[in-house]
Every structure is written in structure tokens, then in C-alpha cells.
Amino acid sequence: MGMIYTRGNVYWIKYYRNGKPYRESTRSNKEADAKRLLRKREGEISEGKLPGVYFDKVRFDELAEEMLTDYRINNRKSIVRAEISIEHLKKHFEGVRITQITTPRIKAYIEERLADKAANATINNELKALKRMLNLGAKQTPPKVDRVPYIPMLKENNVRQGFFEHGDFLALKDQLPEYLKGLVTFAYKSGWRKEEIFSLTWDRVDLNGGIVRLNAGETKNDESRIFYLDAELKEIFKQLQEDRKKSEAILPYVFPNRDKSGKITDIRKAWKSACKDAKIGTRLFHDFRRTAIRNMVRAGIPERVAMMISGHKTRTIFERYNIVSEDDLIVASQRQAAYLETQTGTVSGTVHDFTIKKEASNGS
């Protein structure tokens, strides 16, 4: 089947798969190493596998580019994040053979990124990109990856903390410029993402029906979404439509910029100033998303319905936003105390308890 020979002081092996000869250096001057490698390759071939030398030719750069191609042809919205992750991975793995990407080497990469002060969540995104490219390589025909190594992930503290109490929202709204007040009210109540609101156009609004909708492909999770306007938002949208008719340029955007010349792109300056004047500390626009979800749950809206309104596809992500505040815990304590007060004097097996059960039985 195979043979062992030398080139200079180095042992080489030769073996066949489907009639095709393969030659491989053992990088050793010991015949025993050559015998072991030949047995290994012949064992792989007998099991129907490609010989390991085939996988030794595949390098990180090749799989990285193939993963980005997969993102592009599938129109994945996270391609920018993937490109950033790959740029960091390249600094450690560029030119490296895939067979040399092992768990110890991956751990060395993690230590290197931690030394760079990269956040755990950032490193995990990079490790997920590495794992995806290896999995894509393993699924190809013929495969380019023999086996995907174990990739350890770092612990993340990804519970979202920021949210608005209603008084905080009203204080902020009062300090914002007039052109942003309707926008933040919609954000506060809908829980939609910033870019979804900034890009919202009038062809997505049905004022007669009181409906705002996003079509499939326009959202982060590629699913369509419908939001019903309450009385306050209907009045806001009607006023915005009236203002639009009076303006010189008819813009498609529901929430145009200050001078009504185009789309809102950046509100950081106005936002920062309003937070300061409202004396509510540093807040993020994304806090509206967390707040809307918490308010829906507090209002008794079923969580599945709340997820459909906010656009959360998985319950895991939804739970990160469903924040329990200190006030929630206080209310829970008060409600428990009130309940226990109604139970004073009720002891199982006592005459009082027996009387209640008997009266209930007679009533039935």
C-alpha cells in the first residue's frame, strides 16, 4: 500500500487514495515516526477519510474569505461585525494552517486579546466568527476542515441595565428640541431600534388604521412587524403629517431632521444636553428599548406579544431587556406583606380553617 523513503536525512512516506499517490514529509529523521505517520494515513484512507496532508494545505486566510463570501451571498446584516472580528483574528492566525489551530493556540489568542483590554463580549464575537468559518469548512464537499477544535467562550455580563422611569422620560422630553419630541415618544412606547425609527417613512404608516409597519427584510431579524398607535401617538403623527404638507420639500421620513432637509442621522449633541438639563444622568437612546419592554410586561401584556412588538426573535435576548428594577422589588415586597396580613389567624387544621372549608362545601 505505502512506502517509506528518505530525502537527505528526512523520512518521507508515500501512500495511495483512489489510485492517486500522495507524498508527505514526516519532518523527522526517525524511521519510527515515518512508520507511525504512514499507519495513520492508511487508517484514515481505510475509513473513507481524506488524508491529513490534504487539510494541512488549507490556511486561515482561505476560510476567512469564504466565510465573508457566505455572509455576502446570504445578505447577512452582521457582515460588518464579522469583518471587524476577522481583522483581529488575522493578527494571530494569518497564514496559519488550519490543522495548527488548536485549543491551546485559541487560548493563547484569548490571553492576547485580554491583554489588549478587549471586552469579553468582543472576544466572544471573534471566537464565534472563528468557529463559524471552521464549521463552514467542515461542511464543504470535499471538506476543508477535518475536525473543529474546542473553542472556550468567556463569561459575559450582558444584562442590560439602563431604563427610564416615566418621570425621567417626561423630564428628558421637555428638554429636547421640538423636532425630537415625537420621535422619542414613539421610541419610548414602541421599543423599536434607533435606525428603524430614524429610517421610518410615511409609506409604512396607515393613519386611518392607526398602524405602523415594517416589512420583512427591513428589520434586524428579517421579520415583518406591526405597531398600533395609541391616542397620543395618533395625534403626534397627524401633526407631523400636517407639518410635512406645509414644508417646501416633501420628505419621505416621518421624523425629519431639524431643518426638514433630510433624515435624522445624529442626535448626540441634543441628547447629551437634554439629559444634563433634565438632571437624569447619562442615558442611552437604546434605554427606550429596554424601558418599553419592561413597561409592556408591567402592564400585563403577554411576553410573546411584547416580543412581537419590540422585534425580539429569541427569548434569551428578550430576557436581557426585561429588567427588574429596585422599585419592582419594593412593590413585590409590599404586595407580599399585604397578602400575608390577610392570612393572619388562618392555621391549617384549626376550627377557623375547618369552618371556611365547610362553608365552601355548603356553598357548592
CSV table of C-alpha atoms in Angstrom, one decimal:
chain,number,residue,atom,x,y,z
A,1,MET,CA,0.0,0.0,0.0
A,2,GLY,CA,2.6,2.6,1.1
A,3,MET,CA,6.3,3.0,1.4
A,4,ILE,CA,8.9,4.9,3.4
A,5,TYR,CA,11.9,6.5,1.9
A,6,THR,CA,14.4,9.3,2.7
A,7,ARG,CA,15.4,12.6,1.1
A,8,GLY,CA,18.6,13.6,2.7
A,9,ASN,CA,18.2,12.9,6.4
A,10,VAL,CA,14.4,13.4,6.4
A,11,TYR,CA,12.0,10.5,6.1
A,12,TRP,CA,9.1,10.7,3.6
A,13,ILE,CA,6.1,8.5,3.1
A,14,LYS,CA,4.1,7.6,0.0
A,15,TYR,CA,0.6,6.2,0.0
A,16,TYR,CA,-2.4,6.0,-2.3
A,17,ARG,CA,-6.1,7.1,-2.2
A,18,ASN,CA,-8.4,6.1,-5.1
A,19,GLY,CA,-5.3,5.3,-7.1
A,20,LYS,CA,-3.8,8.8,-6.6
A,21,PRO,CA,-0.4,8.9,-5.0
A,22,TYR,CA,0.3,11.2,-2.0
A,23,ARG,CA,3.8,12.1,-0.8
A,24,GLU,CA,4.4,13.6,2.6
A,25,SER,CA,7.4,14.7,4.6
A,26,THR,CA,7.5,13.5,8.2
A,27,ARG,CA,9.8,16.4,9.1
A,28,SER,CA,11.7,13.8,11.1
A,29,ASN,CA,14.9,11.8,10.7
A,30,LYS,CA,13.5,8.8,12.7
A,31,GLU,CA,12.1,5.8,10.8
A,32,ALA,CA,9.7,5.1,13.7
A,33,ASP,CA,8.0,8.5,13.2
A,34,ALA,CA,7.6,7.7,9.5
A,35,LYS,CA,6.0,4.3,10.3
A,36,ARG,CA,3.5,5.9,12.7
A,37,LEU,CA,2.5,8.6,10.2
A,38,LEU,CA,2.1,6.0,7.4
A,39,ARG,CA,-0.1,3.8,9.5
A,40,LYS,CA,-2.2,6.9,10.5
A,41,ARG,CA,-2.7,8.0,6.8
A,42,GLU,CA,-3.6,4.4,5.7
A,43,GLY,CA,-6.1,4.2,8.6
A,44,GLU,CA,-7.7,7.5,7.5
A,45,ILE,CA,-8.0,6.3,4.0
A,46,SER,CA,-9.5,2.9,5.0
A,47,GLU,CA,-12.2,4.8,6.9
A,48,GLY,CA,-13.0,6.8,3.9
A,49,LYS,CA,-11.5,10.0,5.1
A,50,LEU,CA,-9.3,12.4,3.2
A,51,PRO,CA,-5.6,12.1,4.2
A,52,GLY,CA,-4.4,14.6,6.7
A,53,VAL,CA,-1.9,16.1,4.3
A,54,TYR,CA,-4.9,17.5,2.3
A,55,PHE,CA,-6.1,19.5,5.3
A,56,ASP,CA,-2.5,20.7,6.0
A,57,LYS,CA,-2.7,22.8,2.8
A,58,VAL,CA,-5.8,24.8,4.0
A,59,ARG,CA,-4.9,28.1,5.7
A,60,PHE,CA,-6.9,30.5,7.9
A,61,ASP,CA,-7.0,33.2,5.2
A,62,GLU,CA,-8.8,30.9,2.8
A,63,LEU,CA,-11.6,30.0,5.2
A,64,ALA,CA,-11.9,33.6,6.4
A,65,GLU,CA,-12.6,34.9,2.9
A,66,GLU,CA,-15.0,32.0,2.3
A,67,MET,CA,-17.0,32.9,5.4
A,68,LEU,CA,-17.3,36.6,4.3
A,69,THR,CA,-18.5,35.3,0.9
A,70,ASP,CA,-21.1,33.3,2.7
A,71,TYR,CA,-22.2,36.4,4.6
A,72,ARG,CA,-22.4,38.5,1.4
A,73,ILE,CA,-24.4,36.0,-0.7
A,74,ASN,CA,-26.9,35.5,2.2
A,75,ASN,CA,-27.1,39.2,2.7
A,76,ARG,CA,-26.3,38.9,6.4
A,77,LYS,CA,-26.7,42.2,8.3
A,78,SER,CA,-23.9,41.3,10.7
A,79,ILE,CA,-21.2,41.3,8.0
A,80,VAL,CA,-19.6,44.5,9.3
A,81,ARG,CA,-19.2,42.9,12.7
A,82,ALA,CA,-17.8,39.7,11.1
A,83,GLU,CA,-15.3,41.8,9.1
A,84,ILE,CA,-14.1,43.5,12.3
A,85,SER,CA,-13.7,40.1,14.1
A,86,ILE,CA,-11.7,38.7,11.2
A,87,GLU,CA,-9.3,41.7,11.2
A,88,HIS,CA,-8.5,40.9,14.8
A,89,LEU,CA,-8.2,37.2,14.2
A,90,LYS,CA,-5.8,37.8,11.3
A,91,LYS,CA,-3.3,39.4,13.6
A,92,HIS,CA,-2.9,36.0,15.3
A,93,PHE,CA,-3.8,33.4,12.7
A,94,GLU,CA,-3.0,34.9,9.3
A,95,GLY,CA,-1.1,32.3,7.2
A,96,VAL,CA,-1.6,29.6,9.8
A,97,ARG,CA,-2.5,26.1,8.7
A,98,ILE,CA,-6.0,25.1,9.8
A,99,THR,CA,-4.6,21.9,11.4
A,100,GLN,CA,-2.5,24.2,13.6
A,101,ILE,CA,-5.5,26.0,15.0
A,102,THR,CA,-5.8,24.0,18.2
A,103,THR,CA,-7.5,24.7,21.6
A,104,PRO,CA,-4.2,25.8,23.2
A,105,ARG,CA,-3.5,28.2,20.4
A,106,ILE,CA,-7.0,29.6,20.7
A,107,LYS,CA,-6.5,30.1,24.4
A,108,ALA,CA,-3.3,32.0,23.6
A,109,TYR,CA,-5.3,34.2,21.3
A,110,ILE,CA,-7.8,34.9,24.1
A,111,GLU,CA,-5.0,35.9,26.5
A,112,GLU,CA,-3.6,38.2,23.9
A,113,ARG,CA,-6.9,40.0,23.4
A,114,LEU,CA,-7.5,40.3,27.1
A,115,ALA,CA,-4.1,41.9,27.4
A,116,ASP,CA,-5.3,44.4,24.8
A,117,LYS,CA,-8.2,45.2,27.2
A,118,ALA,CA,-10.8,43.9,24.8
A,119,ALA,CA,-14.2,43.2,26.4
A,120,ASN,CA,-15.3,39.6,26.9
A,121,ALA,CA,-18.3,40.1,24.6
A,122,THR,CA,-16.0,41.4,21.8
A,123,ILE,CA,-13.6,38.4,22.2
A,124,ASN,CA,-16.6,36.1,22.1
A,125,ASN,CA,-17.8,37.6,18.9
A,126,GLU,CA,-14.4,37.0,17.4
A,127,LEU,CA,-14.3,33.4,18.6
A,128,LYS,CA,-17.8,32.8,17.2
A,129,ALA,CA,-16.5,34.1,13.8
A,130,LEU,CA,-13.6,31.6,14.1
A,131,LYS,CA,-15.9,28.7,14.9
A,132,ARG,CA,-18.3,29.6,12.1
A,133,MET,CA,-15.5,29.6,9.5
A,134,LEU,CA,-14.2,26.3,10.7
A,135,ASN,CA,-17.7,24.8,10.6
A,136,LEU,CA,-18.3,26.1,7.1
A,137,GLY,CA,-15.0,24.5,6.1
A,138,ALA,CA,-16.0,21.2,7.6
A,139,LYS,CA,-19.4,21.2,5.8
A,140,GLN,CA,-17.9,21.7,2.3
A,141,THR,CA,-17.6,18.9,-0.3
A,142,PRO,CA,-14.9,17.8,-0.1
A,143,PRO,CA,-14.3,19.1,3.4
A,144,LYS,CA,-11.5,21.6,4.1
A,145,VAL,CA,-11.5,21.0,7.9
A,146,ASP,CA,-11.1,17.6,9.4
A,147,ARG,CA,-12.4,18.5,12.8
A,148,VAL,CA,-13.3,21.7,14.6
A,149,PRO,CA,-11.3,22.2,17.9
A,150,TYR,CA,-13.0,23.0,21.2
A,151,ILE,CA,-13.3,26.8,21.4
A,152,PRO,CA,-13.8,28.1,25.0
A,153,MET,CA,-16.0,31.1,25.4
A,154,LEU,CA,-15.7,33.8,28.1
A,155,LYS,CA,-18.3,34.7,30.6
A,156,GLU,CA,-20.2,37.9,29.7
A,157,ASN,CA,-22.1,40.3,31.9
A,158,ASN,CA,-24.7,41.1,29.2
A,159,VAL,CA,-27.7,42.1,31.3
A,160,ARG,CA,-28.9,45.5,30.1
A,161,GLN,CA,-29.1,48.0,33.0
A,162,GLY,CA,-30.3,51.3,31.6
A,163,PHE,CA,-34.0,52.3,31.5
A,164,PHE,CA,-36.3,55.3,32.1
A,165,GLU,CA,-38.9,55.7,34.8
A,166,HIS,CA,-41.8,57.7,33.4
A,167,GLY,CA,-40.8,60.9,35.2
A,168,ASP,CA,-37.3,60.7,33.8
A,169,PHE,CA,-38.8,60.3,30.3
A,170,LEU,CA,-41.1,63.3,30.7
A,171,ALA,CA,-38.2,65.4,32.1
A,172,LEU,CA,-36.0,64.5,29.1
A,173,LYS,CA,-38.8,65.1,26.6
A,174,ASP,CA,-39.3,68.6,27.9
A,175,GLN,CA,-35.7,69.5,27.4
A,176,LEU,CA,-35.4,68.1,23.8
A,177,PRO,CA,-35.8,70.3,20.7
A,178,GLU,CA,-39.4,70.2,19.3
A,179,TYR,CA,-38.4,68.1,16.3
A,180,LEU,CA,-37.3,65.2,18.5
A,181,LYS,CA,-40.2,65.1,20.9
A,182,GLY,CA,-42.5,63.0,18.7
A,183,LEU,CA,-39.5,60.7,17.8
A,184,VAL,CA,-38.7,59.9,21.5
A,185,THR,CA,-42.3,59.4,22.4
A,186,PHE,CA,-42.6,56.7,19.7
A,187,ALA,CA,-39.3,55.2,20.8
A,188,TYR,CA,-40.4,55.2,24.4
A,189,LYS,CA,-43.7,53.4,23.6
A,190,SER,CA,-42.7,51.0,20.7
A,191,GLY,CA,-39.3,49.8,21.8
A,192,TRP,CA,-38.1,49.8,18.2
A,193,ARG,CA,-34.4,50.1,17.4
A,194,LYS,CA,-33.0,53.6,16.7
A,195,GLU,CA,-32.2,53.0,13.0
A,196,GLU,CA,-35.7,51.6,12.4
A,197,ILE,CA,-37.2,54.8,13.8
A,198,PHE,CA,-34.8,57.2,12.1
A,199,SER,CA,-35.5,55.5,8.8
A,200,LEU,CA,-39.2,55.2,9.2
A,201,THR,CA,-41.1,56.5,6.1
A,202,TRP,CA,-44.7,57.6,5.5
A,203,ASP,CA,-45.4,54.6,3.2
A,204,ARG,CA,-45.1,52.4,6.3
A,205,VAL,CA,-47.8,54.4,8.1
A,206,ASP,CA,-51.6,53.9,7.9
A,207,LEU,CA,-53.0,56.8,9.9
A,208,ASN,CA,-56.6,55.8,9.3
A,209,GLY,CA,-56.0,52.4,10.7
A,210,GLY,CA,-53.5,53.7,13.3
A,211,ILE,CA,-50.8,51.3,12.1
A,212,VAL,CA,-47.1,51.5,11.6
A,213,ARG,CA,-45.5,48.5,9.9
A,214,LEU,CA,-42.1,47.3,8.8
A,215,ASN,CA,-41.8,44.7,6.1
A,216,ALA,CA,-39.7,41.6,6.1
A,217,GLY,CA,-36.1,42.4,5.4
A,218,GLU,CA,-36.3,45.9,6.9
A,219,THR,CA,-35.8,44.7,10.4
A,220,LYS,CA,-32.7,43.2,12.1
A,221,ASN,CA,-34.3,39.8,12.4
A,222,ASP,CA,-35.8,40.0,8.8
A,223,GLU,CA,-39.4,39.5,10.1
A,224,SER,CA,-42.2,42.0,9.5
A,225,ARG,CA,-43.6,44.0,12.4
A,226,ILE,CA,-46.8,45.9,13.2
A,227,PHE,CA,-47.3,48.6,15.8
A,228,TYR,CA,-50.7,50.1,16.7
A,229,LEU,CA,-50.6,53.8,17.6
A,230,ASP,CA,-52.4,54.9,20.8
A,231,ALA,CA,-54.3,58.2,21.0
A,232,GLU,CA,-51.3,60.3,21.9
A,233,LEU,CA,-49.1,58.9,19.1
A,234,LYS,CA,-52.0,59.3,16.5
A,235,GLU,CA,-52.1,63.0,17.4
A,236,ILE,CA,-48.4,63.2,17.1
A,237,PHE,CA,-48.3,61.5,13.7
A,238,LYS,CA,-51.2,63.7,12.4
A,239,GLN,CA,-49.4,66.8,13.4
A,240,LEU,CA,-46.2,65.5,11.7
A,241,GLN,CA,-48.2,64.9,8.5
A,242,GLU,CA,-49.6,68.4,8.6
A,243,ASP,CA,-46.1,69.9,9.1
A,244,ARG,CA,-44.9,67.8,6.1
A,245,LYS,CA,-47.6,69.2,3.8
A,246,LYS,CA,-46.6,72.8,4.8
A,247,SER,CA,-42.9,72.2,4.2
A,248,GLU,CA,-41.2,73.2,0.9
A,249,ALA,CA,-39.6,69.8,0.3
A,250,ILE,CA,-41.9,66.8,0.8
A,251,LEU,CA,-39.6,64.2,2.5
A,252,PRO,CA,-40.4,60.5,2.9
A,253,TYR,CA,-39.3,60.4,6.5
A,254,VAL,CA,-41.8,60.5,9.4
A,255,PHE,CA,-39.2,62.1,11.7
A,256,PRO,CA,-37.1,64.6,9.6
A,257,ASN,CA,-34.1,66.5,10.9
A,258,ARG,CA,-34.3,69.9,12.5
A,259,ASP,CA,-34.4,72.0,9.3
A,260,LYS,CA,-36.6,69.4,7.5
A,261,SER,CA,-34.0,68.8,4.8
A,262,GLY,CA,-33.5,65.1,5.2
A,263,LYS,CA,-33.2,62.1,7.5
A,264,ILE,CA,-32.1,62.4,11.1
A,265,THR,CA,-28.6,61.0,11.4
A,266,ASP,CA,-27.1,62.2,14.7
A,267,ILE,CA,-28.8,63.5,17.8
A,268,ARG,CA,-25.9,63.0,20.3
A,269,LYS,CA,-25.4,66.7,20.9
A,270,ALA,CA,-29.1,67.5,21.6
A,271,TRP,CA,-29.5,64.3,23.6
A,272,LYS,CA,-26.5,64.9,25.9
A,273,SER,CA,-27.6,68.5,26.5
A,274,ALA,CA,-31.2,67.4,27.3
A,275,CYS,CA,-30.0,64.7,29.7
A,276,LYS,CA,-27.9,67.3,31.6
A,277,ASP,CA,-30.7,69.9,31.7
A,278,ALA,CA,-33.2,67.2,32.9
A,279,LYS,CA,-30.8,66.1,35.6
A,280,ILE,CA,-31.3,62.4,34.9
A,281,GLY,CA,-27.6,61.5,34.4
A,282,THR,CA,-26.1,59.8,31.4
A,283,ARG,CA,-28.7,57.8,29.3
A,284,LEU,CA,-28.6,56.0,26.0
A,285,PHE,CA,-31.3,56.1,23.3
A,286,HIS,CA,-31.3,52.3,23.4
A,287,ASP,CA,-32.6,52.6,27.0
A,288,PHE,CA,-36.0,53.3,25.4
A,289,ARG,CA,-36.0,49.8,24.0
A,290,ARG,CA,-35.4,48.2,27.4
A,291,THR,CA,-37.9,50.5,29.0
A,292,ALA,CA,-40.7,49.8,26.5
A,293,ILE,CA,-40.3,46.0,27.1
A,294,ARG,CA,-40.4,46.4,30.9
A,295,ASN,CA,-43.4,48.7,30.7
A,296,MET,CA,-45.3,46.2,28.5
A,297,VAL,CA,-44.6,43.4,30.9
A,298,ARG,CA,-45.6,45.6,33.9
A,299,ALA,CA,-48.8,46.4,32.1
A,300,GLY,CA,-49.7,42.7,31.8
A,301,ILE,CA,-49.1,42.3,28.1
A,302,PRO,CA,-48.2,38.7,27.4
A,303,GLU,CA,-44.4,38.3,26.8
A,304,ARG,CA,-44.9,36.7,23.4
A,305,VAL,CA,-46.9,39.8,22.2
A,306,ALA,CA,-44.3,42.1,23.7
A,307,MET,CA,-41.6,40.2,21.7
A,308,MET,CA,-43.6,40.7,18.5
A,309,ILE,CA,-43.9,44.4,19.1
A,310,SER,CA,-40.3,45.0,20.0
A,311,GLY,CA,-38.9,42.6,17.4
A,312,HIS,CA,-37.1,40.2,19.6
A,313,LYS,CA,-36.8,36.8,17.9
A,314,THR,CA,-35.4,34.8,20.8
A,315,ARG,CA,-36.5,34.6,24.4
A,316,THR,CA,-32.8,34.7,25.6
A,317,ILE,CA,-32.3,38.2,24.2
A,318,PHE,CA,-35.7,39.3,25.3
A,319,GLU,CA,-34.9,38.3,28.9
A,320,ARG,CA,-31.8,40.6,28.8
A,321,TYR,CA,-34.1,43.6,28.3
A,322,ASN,CA,-36.9,42.5,30.7
A,323,ILE,CA,-35.2,44.3,33.6
A,324,VAL,CA,-36.4,44.1,37.2
A,325,SER,CA,-35.6,47.4,38.9
A,326,GLU,CA,-35.3,48.2,42.6
A,327,ASP,CA,-38.8,49.7,42.5
A,328,ASP,CA,-40.1,46.4,41.2
A,329,LEU,CA,-38.6,44.6,44.2
A,330,ILE,CA,-40.1,47.1,46.6
A,331,VAL,CA,-43.6,46.7,45.1
A,332,ALA,CA,-43.2,42.9,45.3
A,333,SER,CA,-42.3,43.1,49.0
A,334,GLN,CA,-45.3,45.4,49.7
A,335,ARG,CA,-47.7,43.1,47.9
A,336,GLN,CA,-46.4,40.1,49.8
A,337,ALA,CA,-46.8,41.9,53.1
A,338,ALA,CA,-50.4,42.9,52.2
A,339,TYR,CA,-51.1,39.3,51.2
A,340,LEU,CA,-49.7,37.9,54.5
A,341,GLU,CA,-51.8,40.4,56.5
A,342,THR,CA,-55.0,38.8,55.0
A,343,GLN,CA,-53.8,35.4,56.2
A,344,THR,CA,-53.5,36.3,59.9
A,345,GLY,CA,-55.2,33.7,62.1
A,346,THR,CA,-55.6,31.1,59.4
A,347,VAL,CA,-53.9,27.9,60.5
A,348,SER,CA,-54.3,24.6,58.7
A,349,GLY,CA,-56.4,22.2,60.7
A,350,THR,CA,-57.9,24.7,63.1
A,351,VAL,CA,-61.6,25.3,63.7
A,352,HIS,CA,-61.3,28.6,61.7
A,353,ASP,CA,-59.9,26.7,58.7
A,354,PHE,CA,-62.4,23.9,59.1
A,355,THR,CA,-65.3,26.4,59.1
A,356,ILE,CA,-64.1,28.0,55.9
A,357,LYS,CA,-63.8,24.7,54.2
A,358,LYS,CA,-67.3,23.6,55.4
A,359,GLU,CA,-68.9,26.9,54.3
A,360,ALA,CA,-67.2,26.5,50.9
A,361,SER,CA,-68.5,22.9,50.7
A,362,ASN,CA,-72.1,24.0,51.6
A,363,GLY,CA,-71.9,26.8,49.0
A,364,SER,CA,-71.0,24.3,46.3
